[in-house]
Short mmCIF file of C-alpha atoms in Angstrom, two decimals:
data_model
loop_
_atom_site.label_atom_id
_atom_site.label_comp_id
_atom_site.label_asym_id
_atom_site.label_seq_id
_atom_site.Cartn_x
_atom_site.Cartn_y
_atom_site.Cartn_z
CA MET A 1 -32.16 71.18 38.44
CA ASN A 2 -32.37 68.59 41.20
CA SER A 3 -33.69 66.14 38.62
CA ILE A 4 -30.63 66.67 36.46
CA ILE A 5 -28.30 66.24 39.45
CA ASN A 6 -30.09 63.06 40.54
CA LYS A 7 -29.80 61.61 37.04
CA SER A 8 -26.10 62.43 36.92
CA ILE A 9 -25.52 60.77 40.27
CA TYR A 10 -27.44 57.67 39.03
CA VAL A 11 -25.32 57.38 35.87
CA LEU A 12 -22.12 57.86 37.88
CA CYS A 13 -23.10 55.10 40.30
CA LEU A 14 -23.98 52.81 37.41
CA LEU A 15 -20.59 53.33 35.82
CA CYS A 16 -18.84 52.71 39.12
CA GLY A 17 -20.82 49.52 39.54
CA LEU A 18 -19.76 48.31 36.08
CA CYS A 19 -16.15 49.06 36.88
CA VAL A 20 -16.40 47.14 40.15
CA SER A 21 -18.08 44.26 38.28
CA CYS A 22 -15.28 44.20 35.69
CA GLN A 23 -12.70 44.26 38.44
CA GLU A 24 -14.42 41.34 40.21
CA ASP A 25 -14.28 39.21 36.97
CA ASP A 26 -10.49 39.27 37.19
CA ASP A 27 -10.56 37.98 40.75
CA THR A 28 -11.75 34.69 42.14
CA SER A 29 -12.80 33.40 45.49
CA LEU A 30 -11.00 30.09 44.72
CA SER A 31 -7.94 29.09 46.69
CA ALA A 32 -4.78 27.91 44.92
CA VAL A 33 -4.17 24.33 43.84
CA THR A 34 -2.10 22.39 46.40
CA ASP A 35 -0.33 19.09 47.05
CA LEU A 36 1.29 18.78 43.60
CA SER A 37 3.15 15.60 42.69
CA TYR A 38 3.78 13.74 39.43
CA GLU A 39 4.53 10.40 37.80
CA PRO A 40 6.73 10.57 34.69
CA THR A 41 5.38 9.12 31.44
CA MET A 42 7.00 8.66 28.03
CA GLY A 43 7.60 12.25 26.95
CA GLY A 44 5.43 13.76 29.67
CA ALA A 45 3.96 13.27 33.13
CA VAL A 46 0.72 12.77 35.05
CA ILE A 47 0.41 15.52 37.65
CA SER A 48 -1.69 14.87 40.78
CA PHE A 49 -3.13 17.76 42.79
CA LYS A 50 -5.66 18.84 45.39
CA ALA A 51 -8.26 21.17 43.91
CA PRO A 52 -9.94 23.93 45.92
CA ALA A 53 -13.23 22.87 47.48
CA ASN A 54 -15.53 25.45 45.95
CA ASN A 55 -18.77 25.19 43.97
CA ASP A 56 -17.50 27.90 41.61
CA LEU A 57 -14.60 25.73 40.35
CA LEU A 58 -14.83 25.03 36.59
CA TYR A 59 -11.53 23.31 35.72
CA ILE A 60 -7.84 22.90 36.58
CA LYS A 61 -5.24 24.21 34.13
CA ALA A 62 -1.59 23.20 33.66
CA ALA A 63 0.50 25.62 31.57
CA TYR A 64 4.04 24.88 30.36
CA THR A 65 6.49 25.26 27.47
CA ASN A 66 7.02 22.08 25.44
CA SER A 67 10.21 20.85 23.77
CA LEU A 68 9.51 22.92 20.66
CA GLY A 69 9.44 26.14 22.69
CA GLU A 70 5.67 26.47 22.33
CA ASP A 71 3.51 27.68 25.23
CA VAL A 72 0.73 25.14 25.71
CA TYR A 73 -1.72 24.14 28.39
CA ARG A 74 -3.83 21.14 29.38
CA THR A 75 -7.03 21.10 31.43
CA THR A 76 -9.06 18.63 33.43
CA SER A 77 -12.53 18.73 34.93
CA ILE A 78 -13.56 19.20 38.54
CA TYR A 79 -14.19 15.48 38.83
CA ASP A 80 -10.55 14.47 38.45
CA ASN A 81 -7.48 15.04 40.58
CA LYS A 82 -4.94 14.32 37.82
CA ILE A 83 -3.89 16.04 34.64
CA GLU A 84 -1.63 14.64 31.90
CA ILE A 85 0.91 16.65 29.95
CA ASP A 86 3.02 15.60 26.96
CA GLY A 87 5.36 16.97 24.30
CA LEU A 88 8.43 16.86 26.57
CA ALA A 89 10.96 15.06 24.40
CA ASP A 90 14.11 15.64 26.47
CA GLU A 91 14.24 13.39 29.53
CA THR A 92 17.46 15.06 30.72
CA LYS A 93 15.68 18.36 31.29
CA SER A 94 13.26 19.61 33.99
CA TYR A 95 10.22 21.55 32.80
CA PRO A 96 8.34 24.01 35.08
CA VAL A 97 4.57 23.42 34.99
CA HIS A 98 2.20 26.07 36.39
CA VAL A 99 -1.05 24.66 37.77
CA SER A 100 -4.00 26.95 38.54
CA ALA A 101 -7.76 26.78 39.15
CA VAL A 102 -10.35 28.58 36.98
CA ASP A 103 -13.86 29.48 38.13
CA LYS A 104 -17.14 29.68 36.21
CA TRP A 105 -16.62 33.37 35.36
CA GLY A 106 -13.09 32.96 34.02
CA GLY A 107 -11.33 34.08 37.16
CA GLU A 108 -8.01 32.26 37.68
CA THR A 109 -5.98 31.68 40.83
CA SER A 110 -2.29 32.31 41.11
CA ALA A 111 -0.31 29.35 39.76
CA THR A 112 1.39 26.70 41.85
CA THR A 113 4.56 25.53 40.09
CA ILE A 114 6.05 22.04 39.97
CA SER A 115 9.25 21.03 38.18
CA VAL A 116 8.71 17.93 36.01
CA THR A 117 11.32 15.59 34.55
CA PRO A 118 9.60 13.39 31.93
CA GLY A 119 10.22 9.73 31.25
CA ARG A 120 12.05 8.74 28.11
CA SER A 121 9.99 9.84 25.13
CA TYR A 122 8.50 7.11 22.94
CA ILE A 123 10.25 8.58 19.88
CA ASN A 124 13.60 8.11 21.66
CA ILE A 125 12.59 4.57 22.63
CA ILE A 126 11.83 3.90 18.95
CA LYS A 127 15.21 5.37 17.95
CA ASP A 128 16.88 2.96 20.39
CA ASN A 129 15.14 -0.20 19.10
CA LEU A 130 14.88 0.58 15.37
CA GLU A 131 16.58 -1.99 13.12
CA LEU A 132 17.91 -1.45 9.60
CA HIS A 133 18.56 -4.47 7.38
CA PRO A 134 19.88 -4.43 3.83
CA MET A 135 17.64 -6.30 1.43
CA CYS A 136 18.08 -7.10 -2.22
CA GLY A 137 17.29 -3.85 -3.98
CA GLY A 138 16.46 -1.94 -0.80
CA LEU A 139 16.32 -1.59 2.97
CA ALA A 140 14.01 -3.15 5.56
CA ILE A 141 13.19 -1.01 8.61
CA LEU A 142 11.58 -2.44 11.76
CA TRP A 143 10.69 -0.71 15.01
CA ASN A 144 8.63 -1.14 18.16
CA ASN A 145 6.39 1.78 19.08
CA PRO A 146 5.33 1.48 22.74
CA MET A 147 2.53 3.96 22.04
CA GLY A 148 1.33 2.13 18.90
CA ILE A 149 -1.74 0.00 18.30
CA GLU A 150 -1.64 -3.80 18.17
CA SER A 151 -3.21 -4.22 14.71
CA GLN A 152 -4.57 -2.29 11.75
CA ASP A 153 -8.06 -2.63 13.22
CA GLU A 154 -8.22 0.64 15.15
CA ILE A 155 -11.75 -0.10 16.34
CA THR A 156 -10.64 -3.01 18.51
CA ALA A 157 -7.32 -1.50 19.55
CA LYS A 158 -6.76 -1.18 23.29
CA ASN A 159 -5.44 2.38 22.92
CA PRO A 160 -5.80 5.12 20.29
CA GLY A 161 -2.11 4.87 19.44
CA LYS A 162 0.38 7.53 18.39
CA ALA A 163 1.85 7.45 14.90
CA VAL A 164 5.43 8.44 14.15
CA TYR A 165 7.56 9.40 11.17
CA VAL A 166 10.82 7.54 10.62
CA VAL A 167 12.93 9.71 8.33
CA VAL A 168 15.67 7.74 6.57
CA ASP A 169 18.55 9.45 4.73
CA TYR A 170 20.70 7.23 2.51
CA THR A 171 23.75 8.26 0.50
CA ASP A 172 24.97 6.13 -2.40
CA GLU A 173 28.55 5.59 -3.55
CA SER A 174 28.39 8.63 -5.86
CA GLY A 175 27.56 10.90 -2.92
CA ILE A 176 23.89 11.52 -3.76
CA THR A 177 21.67 11.62 -0.67
CA ARG A 178 17.97 10.82 -0.75
CA THR A 179 15.36 10.95 2.01
CA ARG A 180 12.38 8.69 2.64
CA TYR A 181 9.56 9.43 5.09
CA LEU A 182 8.04 6.27 6.57
CA THR A 183 5.09 6.32 8.93
CA SER A 184 3.11 3.81 10.96
CA LYS A 185 0.73 3.71 13.90
CA LEU A 186 1.42 0.03 14.62
CA ARG A 187 3.26 -1.20 17.68
CA GLU A 188 5.28 -3.69 15.63
CA ALA A 189 5.97 -1.61 12.54
CA LYS A 190 7.66 -2.63 9.29
CA ALA A 191 8.55 -0.54 6.27
CA ARG A 192 10.64 -0.84 3.11
CA VAL A 193 12.79 1.41 0.99
CA ARG A 194 12.76 -0.19 -2.45
CA GLY A 195 14.36 0.57 -5.80
CA LEU A 196 17.99 0.88 -4.65
CA MET A 197 20.80 -0.12 -6.96
CA ALA A 198 23.35 -2.60 -5.64
CA GLY A 199 26.17 -1.04 -3.65
CA ASN A 200 27.23 0.47 -0.33
CA TYR A 201 25.00 3.09 1.30
CA LYS A 202 25.64 5.36 4.28
CA VAL A 203 22.36 5.41 6.19
CA THR A 204 21.12 7.61 9.05
CA PHE A 205 17.67 8.27 10.45
CA HIS A 206 15.69 10.18 13.04
CA VAL A 207 12.19 9.76 14.48
CA GLU A 208 9.50 12.46 14.68
CA ASP A 209 6.12 12.59 16.38
CA PHE A 210 3.17 14.36 14.80
CA ALA A 211 3.67 17.37 17.08
CA GLY A 212 7.05 18.02 15.48
CA ASN A 213 9.39 16.68 18.18
CA LYS A 214 12.46 14.99 16.74
CA THR A 215 15.17 12.69 18.01
CA ALA A 216 18.83 13.31 17.34
CA GLN A 217 20.15 11.91 14.07
CA SER A 218 21.40 8.34 14.40
CA THR A 219 25.01 7.25 14.04
CA PRO A 220 25.76 6.56 10.34
CA LEU A 221 25.69 2.92 9.24
CA THR A 222 27.32 1.59 6.09
CA LEU A 223 25.11 -1.11 4.57
CA LEU A 224 25.78 -3.23 1.49
CA VAL A 225 22.62 -3.58 -0.61
CA PRO A 226 22.90 -6.63 -2.86
CA ALA A 227 21.36 -6.89 -6.30
CA GLU A 228 18.13 -8.87 -6.44
CA THR A 229 17.95 -12.05 -8.52
CA GLU A 230 15.01 -14.23 -9.43
CA PHE A 231 16.49 -17.65 -8.82
CA PRO A 232 16.49 -19.62 -12.07
CA LYS A 233 14.54 -22.87 -12.19
CA PHE A 234 15.73 -24.08 -15.58
CA ILE A 235 17.50 -23.13 -18.79
CA GLU A 236 16.07 -23.56 -22.26
CA VAL A 237 18.14 -25.43 -24.82
CA GLU A 238 17.50 -26.37 -28.42
CA ASP A 239 17.04 -30.03 -29.26
CA GLU A 240 17.12 -31.24 -32.86
CA LYS A 241 14.03 -33.41 -32.43
CA ALA A 242 12.09 -31.81 -29.58
CA GLY A 243 12.86 -28.18 -30.37
CA THR A 244 13.17 -25.89 -27.34
CA VAL A 245 13.26 -27.91 -24.13
CA LYS A 246 13.74 -27.01 -20.48
CA VAL A 247 16.68 -28.39 -18.53
CA PHE A 248 15.74 -27.95 -14.87
CA TYR A 249 17.95 -26.77 -12.02
CA TRP A 250 15.17 -27.21 -9.47
CA GLU A 251 14.49 -30.86 -8.71
CA MET A 252 11.66 -32.38 -6.72
CA LEU A 253 13.06 -34.89 -4.22
CA THR A 254 10.54 -37.71 -4.29
CA LYS A 255 12.13 -39.47 -1.32
CA TYR A 256 11.28 -36.52 0.96
CA THR A 257 8.11 -35.29 -0.77
CA THR A 258 4.97 -36.54 0.98
CA LEU A 259 2.21 -34.63 -0.84
CA GLN A 260 0.25 -37.25 -2.79
CA PRO A 261 -1.05 -35.87 -6.10
CA ALA A 262 -4.59 -36.72 -7.19
CA TRP A 263 -6.50 -36.26 -10.44
CA GLU A 264 -4.58 -33.94 -12.77
CA TYR A 265 -2.40 -32.43 -10.02
CA LYS A 266 1.38 -32.70 -10.26
CA ASN A 267 3.91 -31.51 -7.69
CA GLU A 268 6.51 -30.43 -10.26
CA ALA A 269 4.04 -27.87 -11.63
CA ILE A 270 5.00 -25.31 -8.99
CA PHE A 271 8.42 -24.80 -10.64
CA ASP A 272 7.75 -25.50 -14.33
CA GLY A 273 7.67 -21.78 -15.18
CA ILE A 274 4.04 -21.88 -16.33
CA VAL A 275 1.36 -19.98 -14.44
CA ASP A 276 -2.01 -21.70 -14.92
CA SER A 277 -3.84 -20.32 -17.97
CA ASN A 278 -7.09 -20.84 -19.84
CA THR A 279 -5.48 -21.25 -23.27
CA LYS A 280 -5.41 -25.01 -22.86
CA ASP A 281 -5.89 -27.64 -20.19
CA THR A 282 -2.35 -27.15 -18.91
CA ARG A 283 -2.86 -28.68 -15.45
CA ASN A 284 0.00 -26.63 -14.08
CA TYR A 285 -0.75 -26.83 -10.39
CA CYS A 286 -0.12 -29.17 -7.49
CA GLY A 287 -2.85 -30.56 -5.26
CA THR A 288 -4.35 -33.54 -3.50
CA ASP A 289 -7.72 -34.99 -2.55
CA CYS A 290 -8.74 -36.85 0.60
CA ASP A 291 -11.68 -38.47 -1.23
CA ASN A 292 -9.72 -40.02 -4.09
CA SER A 293 -9.22 -43.79 -3.86
CA ASP A 294 -5.63 -43.41 -5.04
CA VAL A 295 -4.82 -41.19 -2.04
CA THR A 296 -4.59 -42.66 1.45
CA TYR A 297 -5.10 -39.56 3.62
CA GLY A 298 -8.46 -40.85 4.81
CA ALA A 299 -11.38 -38.60 5.70
CA ALA A 300 -9.36 -35.38 5.84
CA ILE A 301 -6.04 -33.99 4.65
CA PRO A 302 -3.43 -33.82 7.46
CA TRP A 303 -3.02 -30.06 7.12
CA ASP A 304 0.15 -28.33 8.30
CA THR A 305 2.09 -31.52 8.93
CA ASP A 306 5.05 -33.24 7.28
CA GLN A 307 2.52 -35.39 5.39
CA VAL A 308 1.75 -32.63 2.85
CA ASP A 309 5.25 -31.46 1.88
CA ILE A 310 6.95 -30.84 -1.45
CA VAL A 311 10.76 -30.86 -1.03
CA ILE A 312 12.92 -29.27 -3.73
CA ASP A 313 16.65 -29.15 -4.36
CA LEU A 314 17.37 -25.72 -5.89
CA HIS A 315 20.84 -26.87 -7.01
CA GLN A 316 22.17 -23.42 -6.04
CA VAL A 317 22.85 -21.61 -2.77
CA VAL A 318 20.76 -18.52 -2.12
CA SER A 319 19.70 -15.97 0.50
CA ILE A 320 16.00 -15.20 0.10
CA SER A 321 14.47 -11.72 0.44
CA ARG A 322 10.96 -12.28 -0.92
CA LEU A 323 8.78 -14.90 -2.57
CA LYS A 324 5.76 -14.98 -4.82
CA GLY A 325 3.06 -17.57 -5.38
CA TRP A 326 0.13 -18.04 -7.75
CA GLN A 327 -3.13 -19.84 -7.03
CA ARG A 328 -4.72 -22.18 -9.53
CA CYS A 329 -6.35 -19.79 -12.00
CA PHE A 330 -9.03 -21.63 -13.98
CA LYS A 331 -11.40 -24.54 -13.48
CA TYR A 332 -11.70 -27.18 -16.19
CA GLY A 333 -14.71 -29.34 -16.99
CA SER A 334 -17.32 -27.14 -15.31
CA GLN A 335 -18.36 -23.56 -14.83
CA PRO A 336 -18.03 -22.67 -11.12
CA TYR A 337 -21.07 -20.36 -11.04
CA SER A 338 -23.37 -22.12 -13.52
CA GLY A 339 -25.56 -23.50 -10.74
CA ARG A 340 -27.16 -26.22 -12.92
CA ALA A 341 -25.63 -29.51 -13.96
CA GLU A 342 -26.93 -29.14 -17.52
CA ASP A 343 -25.05 -25.83 -17.81
CA GLN A 344 -21.72 -27.32 -16.83
CA THR A 345 -19.53 -27.49 -19.90
CA ALA A 346 -16.64 -29.77 -20.63
CA GLY A 347 -13.29 -28.30 -21.52
CA ILE A 348 -11.76 -24.96 -20.68
CA SER A 349 -13.50 -22.49 -18.37
CA ASP A 350 -13.39 -18.72 -18.69
CA ASP A 351 -14.33 -18.32 -15.02
CA TYR A 352 -11.57 -17.62 -12.53
CA ASP A 353 -11.08 -20.29 -9.89
CA TYR A 354 -9.28 -17.89 -7.55
CA TYR A 355 -10.38 -18.03 -3.91
CA GLN A 356 -12.80 -20.88 -4.56
CA PRO A 357 -13.22 -23.65 -1.94
CA ASP A 358 -10.53 -26.10 -3.07
CA ASN A 359 -7.93 -23.46 -3.95
CA LEU A 360 -4.92 -23.01 -1.68
CA LYS A 361 -5.23 -20.21 0.89
CA ARG A 362 -2.15 -20.71 3.08
CA PHE A 363 1.19 -22.50 2.81
CA LYS A 364 4.55 -22.47 4.57
CA VAL A 365 8.01 -22.36 3.05
CA PHE A 366 11.00 -23.78 4.95
CA GLY A 367 14.68 -23.66 4.02
CA SER A 368 17.83 -25.61 4.79
CA MET A 369 21.37 -26.26 3.60
CA THR A 370 20.97 -29.98 4.31
CA LEU A 371 18.23 -32.60 4.33
CA ASN A 372 18.64 -33.23 8.05
CA GLU A 373 15.33 -32.69 9.83
CA ASP A 374 16.89 -30.52 12.55
CA ASP A 375 18.33 -28.07 10.03
CA TRP A 376 15.05 -26.83 8.52
CA PHE A 377 13.91 -23.31 9.46
CA LEU A 378 10.72 -21.43 8.61
CA ILE A 379 11.20 -18.84 5.89
CA LYS A 380 7.61 -17.58 5.68
CA ASP A 381 4.08 -18.52 6.73
CA CYS A 382 2.22 -17.36 3.62
CA ASP A 383 -1.46 -16.61 4.18
CA ILE A 384 -3.07 -15.12 1.07
CA ALA A 385 -5.99 -13.81 3.11
CA THR A 386 -4.10 -11.71 5.62
CA ASN A 387 -0.37 -11.16 5.27
CA SER A 388 0.63 -10.69 1.65
CA THR A 389 1.84 -7.27 0.53
CA ALA A 390 -1.60 -6.72 -1.05
CA GLY A 391 -3.18 -6.60 2.41
CA PRO A 392 -6.29 -8.47 3.61
CA LEU A 393 -8.01 -10.49 0.86
CA PRO A 394 -10.80 -11.18 -0.05
CA ILE A 395 -14.42 -10.64 1.12
CA TYR A 396 -16.17 -13.60 2.76
CA TRP A 397 -19.48 -14.49 1.14
CA THR A 398 -21.77 -17.03 2.75
CA ASN A 399 -23.79 -18.02 -0.33
CA PRO A 400 -22.94 -21.62 -1.26
CA ASP A 401 -21.58 -22.75 -4.60
CA TYR A 402 -23.35 -25.50 -6.53
CA PHE A 403 -21.63 -28.12 -4.37
CA GLY A 404 -23.22 -26.54 -1.29
CA ARG A 405 -19.92 -25.21 0.05
CA GLU A 406 -19.50 -21.72 1.51
CA VAL A 407 -17.18 -19.66 -0.65
CA TYR A 408 -15.26 -16.39 -0.69
CA MET A 409 -16.45 -13.75 -3.13
CA PRO A 410 -13.38 -11.80 -4.26
CA ASN A 411 -13.41 -8.11 -5.15
CA ASN A 412 -11.49 -6.53 -8.03
CA ALA A 413 -8.41 -5.93 -5.87
CA SER A 414 -8.40 -9.61 -4.92
CA TYR A 415 -8.54 -10.70 -8.53
CA GLN A 416 -5.77 -8.29 -9.49
CA ALA A 417 -3.53 -9.58 -6.68
CA ALA A 418 -4.16 -13.16 -7.78
CA LEU A 419 -3.35 -12.37 -11.41
CA GLU A 420 -0.09 -10.63 -10.49
CA GLY A 421 0.84 -13.29 -7.93
CA HIS A 422 0.72 -13.01 -4.15
CA GLU A 423 3.95 -11.60 -2.76
CA TRP A 424 5.61 -11.83 0.65
CA GLU A 425 8.63 -9.72 1.61
CA LEU A 426 10.82 -10.96 4.44
CA ASP A 427 11.95 -8.77 7.31
CA GLU A 428 15.57 -9.65 6.59
CA MET A 429 17.56 -11.88 4.28
CA THR A 430 17.55 -15.56 5.17
CA ASP A 431 20.56 -17.67 6.04
CA SER A 432 21.99 -19.70 3.19
CA VAL A 433 19.45 -22.02 1.55
CA ARG A 434 19.86 -24.89 -0.90
CA TYR A 435 16.69 -26.91 -0.20
CA ILE A 436 13.15 -25.68 0.28
CA ARG A 437 10.10 -27.41 1.70
CA VAL A 438 6.62 -26.23 0.66
CA ARG A 439 3.90 -27.34 3.10
CA LEU A 440 0.14 -27.05 2.48
CA VAL A 441 -1.60 -25.49 5.49
CA GLU A 442 -5.14 -24.46 4.56
CA ASN A 443 -7.56 -24.06 1.65
CA TRP A 444 -10.46 -21.61 1.26
CA ASP A 445 -13.01 -24.32 2.07
CA LEU A 446 -13.91 -24.47 5.75
CA SER A 447 -14.17 -28.27 5.48
CA LYS A 448 -10.38 -28.43 4.85
CA ARG A 449 -10.74 -31.29 2.39
CA GLY A 450 -9.44 -31.46 -1.20
CA VAL A 451 -7.10 -28.74 -2.46
CA SER A 452 -5.78 -27.38 -5.73
CA GLY A 453 -2.44 -26.04 -4.64
CA LEU A 454 0.07 -23.60 -6.08
CA SER A 455 0.34 -23.05 -9.79
CA GLU A 456 3.81 -21.49 -9.47
CA LEU A 457 6.34 -20.39 -6.84
CA ASN A 458 9.10 -17.83 -7.44
CA LEU A 459 11.97 -17.01 -5.06
CA TYR A 460 14.04 -13.81 -5.08
CA GLY A 461 17.16 -12.60 -3.31
CA GLN A 462 20.92 -12.93 -3.50
CA GLN A 463 22.44 -15.86 -5.35
CA LEU A 464 25.43 -16.96 -3.29
CA LEU A 465 26.44 -19.88 -5.52
CA THR A 466 25.12 -20.36 -9.06
CA PRO A 467 24.14 -23.89 -10.19
CA GLU A 468 27.39 -24.07 -12.14
CA GLU A 469 29.48 -22.90 -9.18
CA LEU A 470 27.78 -25.37 -6.84
CA ALA A 471 28.29 -28.23 -9.32
CA ALA A 472 31.97 -27.33 -9.67
CA LYS A 473 32.36 -27.16 -5.89
CA GLU A 474 30.81 -30.60 -5.51
CA GLY A 475 32.96 -32.00 -8.34
CA ASN A 476 30.02 -32.71 -10.67
#
């Protein structure tokens, strides 16, 4: 009997001990967090504190309700005296934040509360600086994201960056509203809404972060989207003797053109309407050569100077929205990858010459309404390798060609971009332009010597005065 009683007492004590143990897990010997202060950040704050001095401390916890009404918390380790919170999109509001200490067994102190007013959220900053520009056939949207990364290369970025959505609503003249979601992680972000018919559009937008916070809708803007025109270079007329002939609007101004053609190159080729082909030895590309005795550049071409310019009178007044250029396509008289002189064949080559050493890599286009030097302005710095709409092109390959030069080895995407023509869209429409200046800046060859330049250049945008209207205005 005594044995049974003793066993019962033992079990009862064990159960009491477990209950006491469970009760102790809900308590902690830690003292509360003290000395709270904060520094506002964009859409949040950095809270400073004094943690309890106790070896049982595991972490500090900050609990709060964000702008979406969600209960969230952030933590920091025992080795820090600061904790960052975010998701507070309304800088006109104060948010209570409850800071507590948690020990190694999950026990938590009573919370110390601080009222936090955040700095202006980065999505509101973006809403303030976002620009909308009508373009031919669309809209251009530009914004600065203070929390964005500096370039597409996220590996070398100084911060991880925060992407945003820019949500654009546009209503056409018939009352139909459409929505486009644009996103970017870049600090200097650019986006396009393309495919719009000409006409007036009422446009609004708001900005969202990836947590779901949204800005207020913007004030409506009414924007006139012009129709896009490819500016004509010539018209074709029928001649009794010559058949179909081209009568050119575009005219190369030899007095102002300083690019000295060599070999088969001709400056007028960039606006003759013929993209270089392998059907015949068309020679439809401009270019020059510092080693040709007929050219007086000397040992090297004076790249990116007024000594390598082609100046053209468009004989029309335009506002430019985008441009497109083609490299020289084929090599004549030799096979670029044959590797042996005896394998080099005369005549037409089936090998692409895209991205090869003497092909043009970069050029600049300037515009003006006059031929006065002070009136020229840069329209676009066109680098095929980095800033066309196709993205970075192509892959660098260090194996030399049969001339011993290092070359670029294109991939399929590079070839496709070259075949379709390299395109550059402007951030906004240019001022009025009648004259353009095309300046050679760089070829694919690191020696920067001879160059086969553009095969063709197209310009697009709004035609302000047609050739006929300009001629009538000038009394011609």
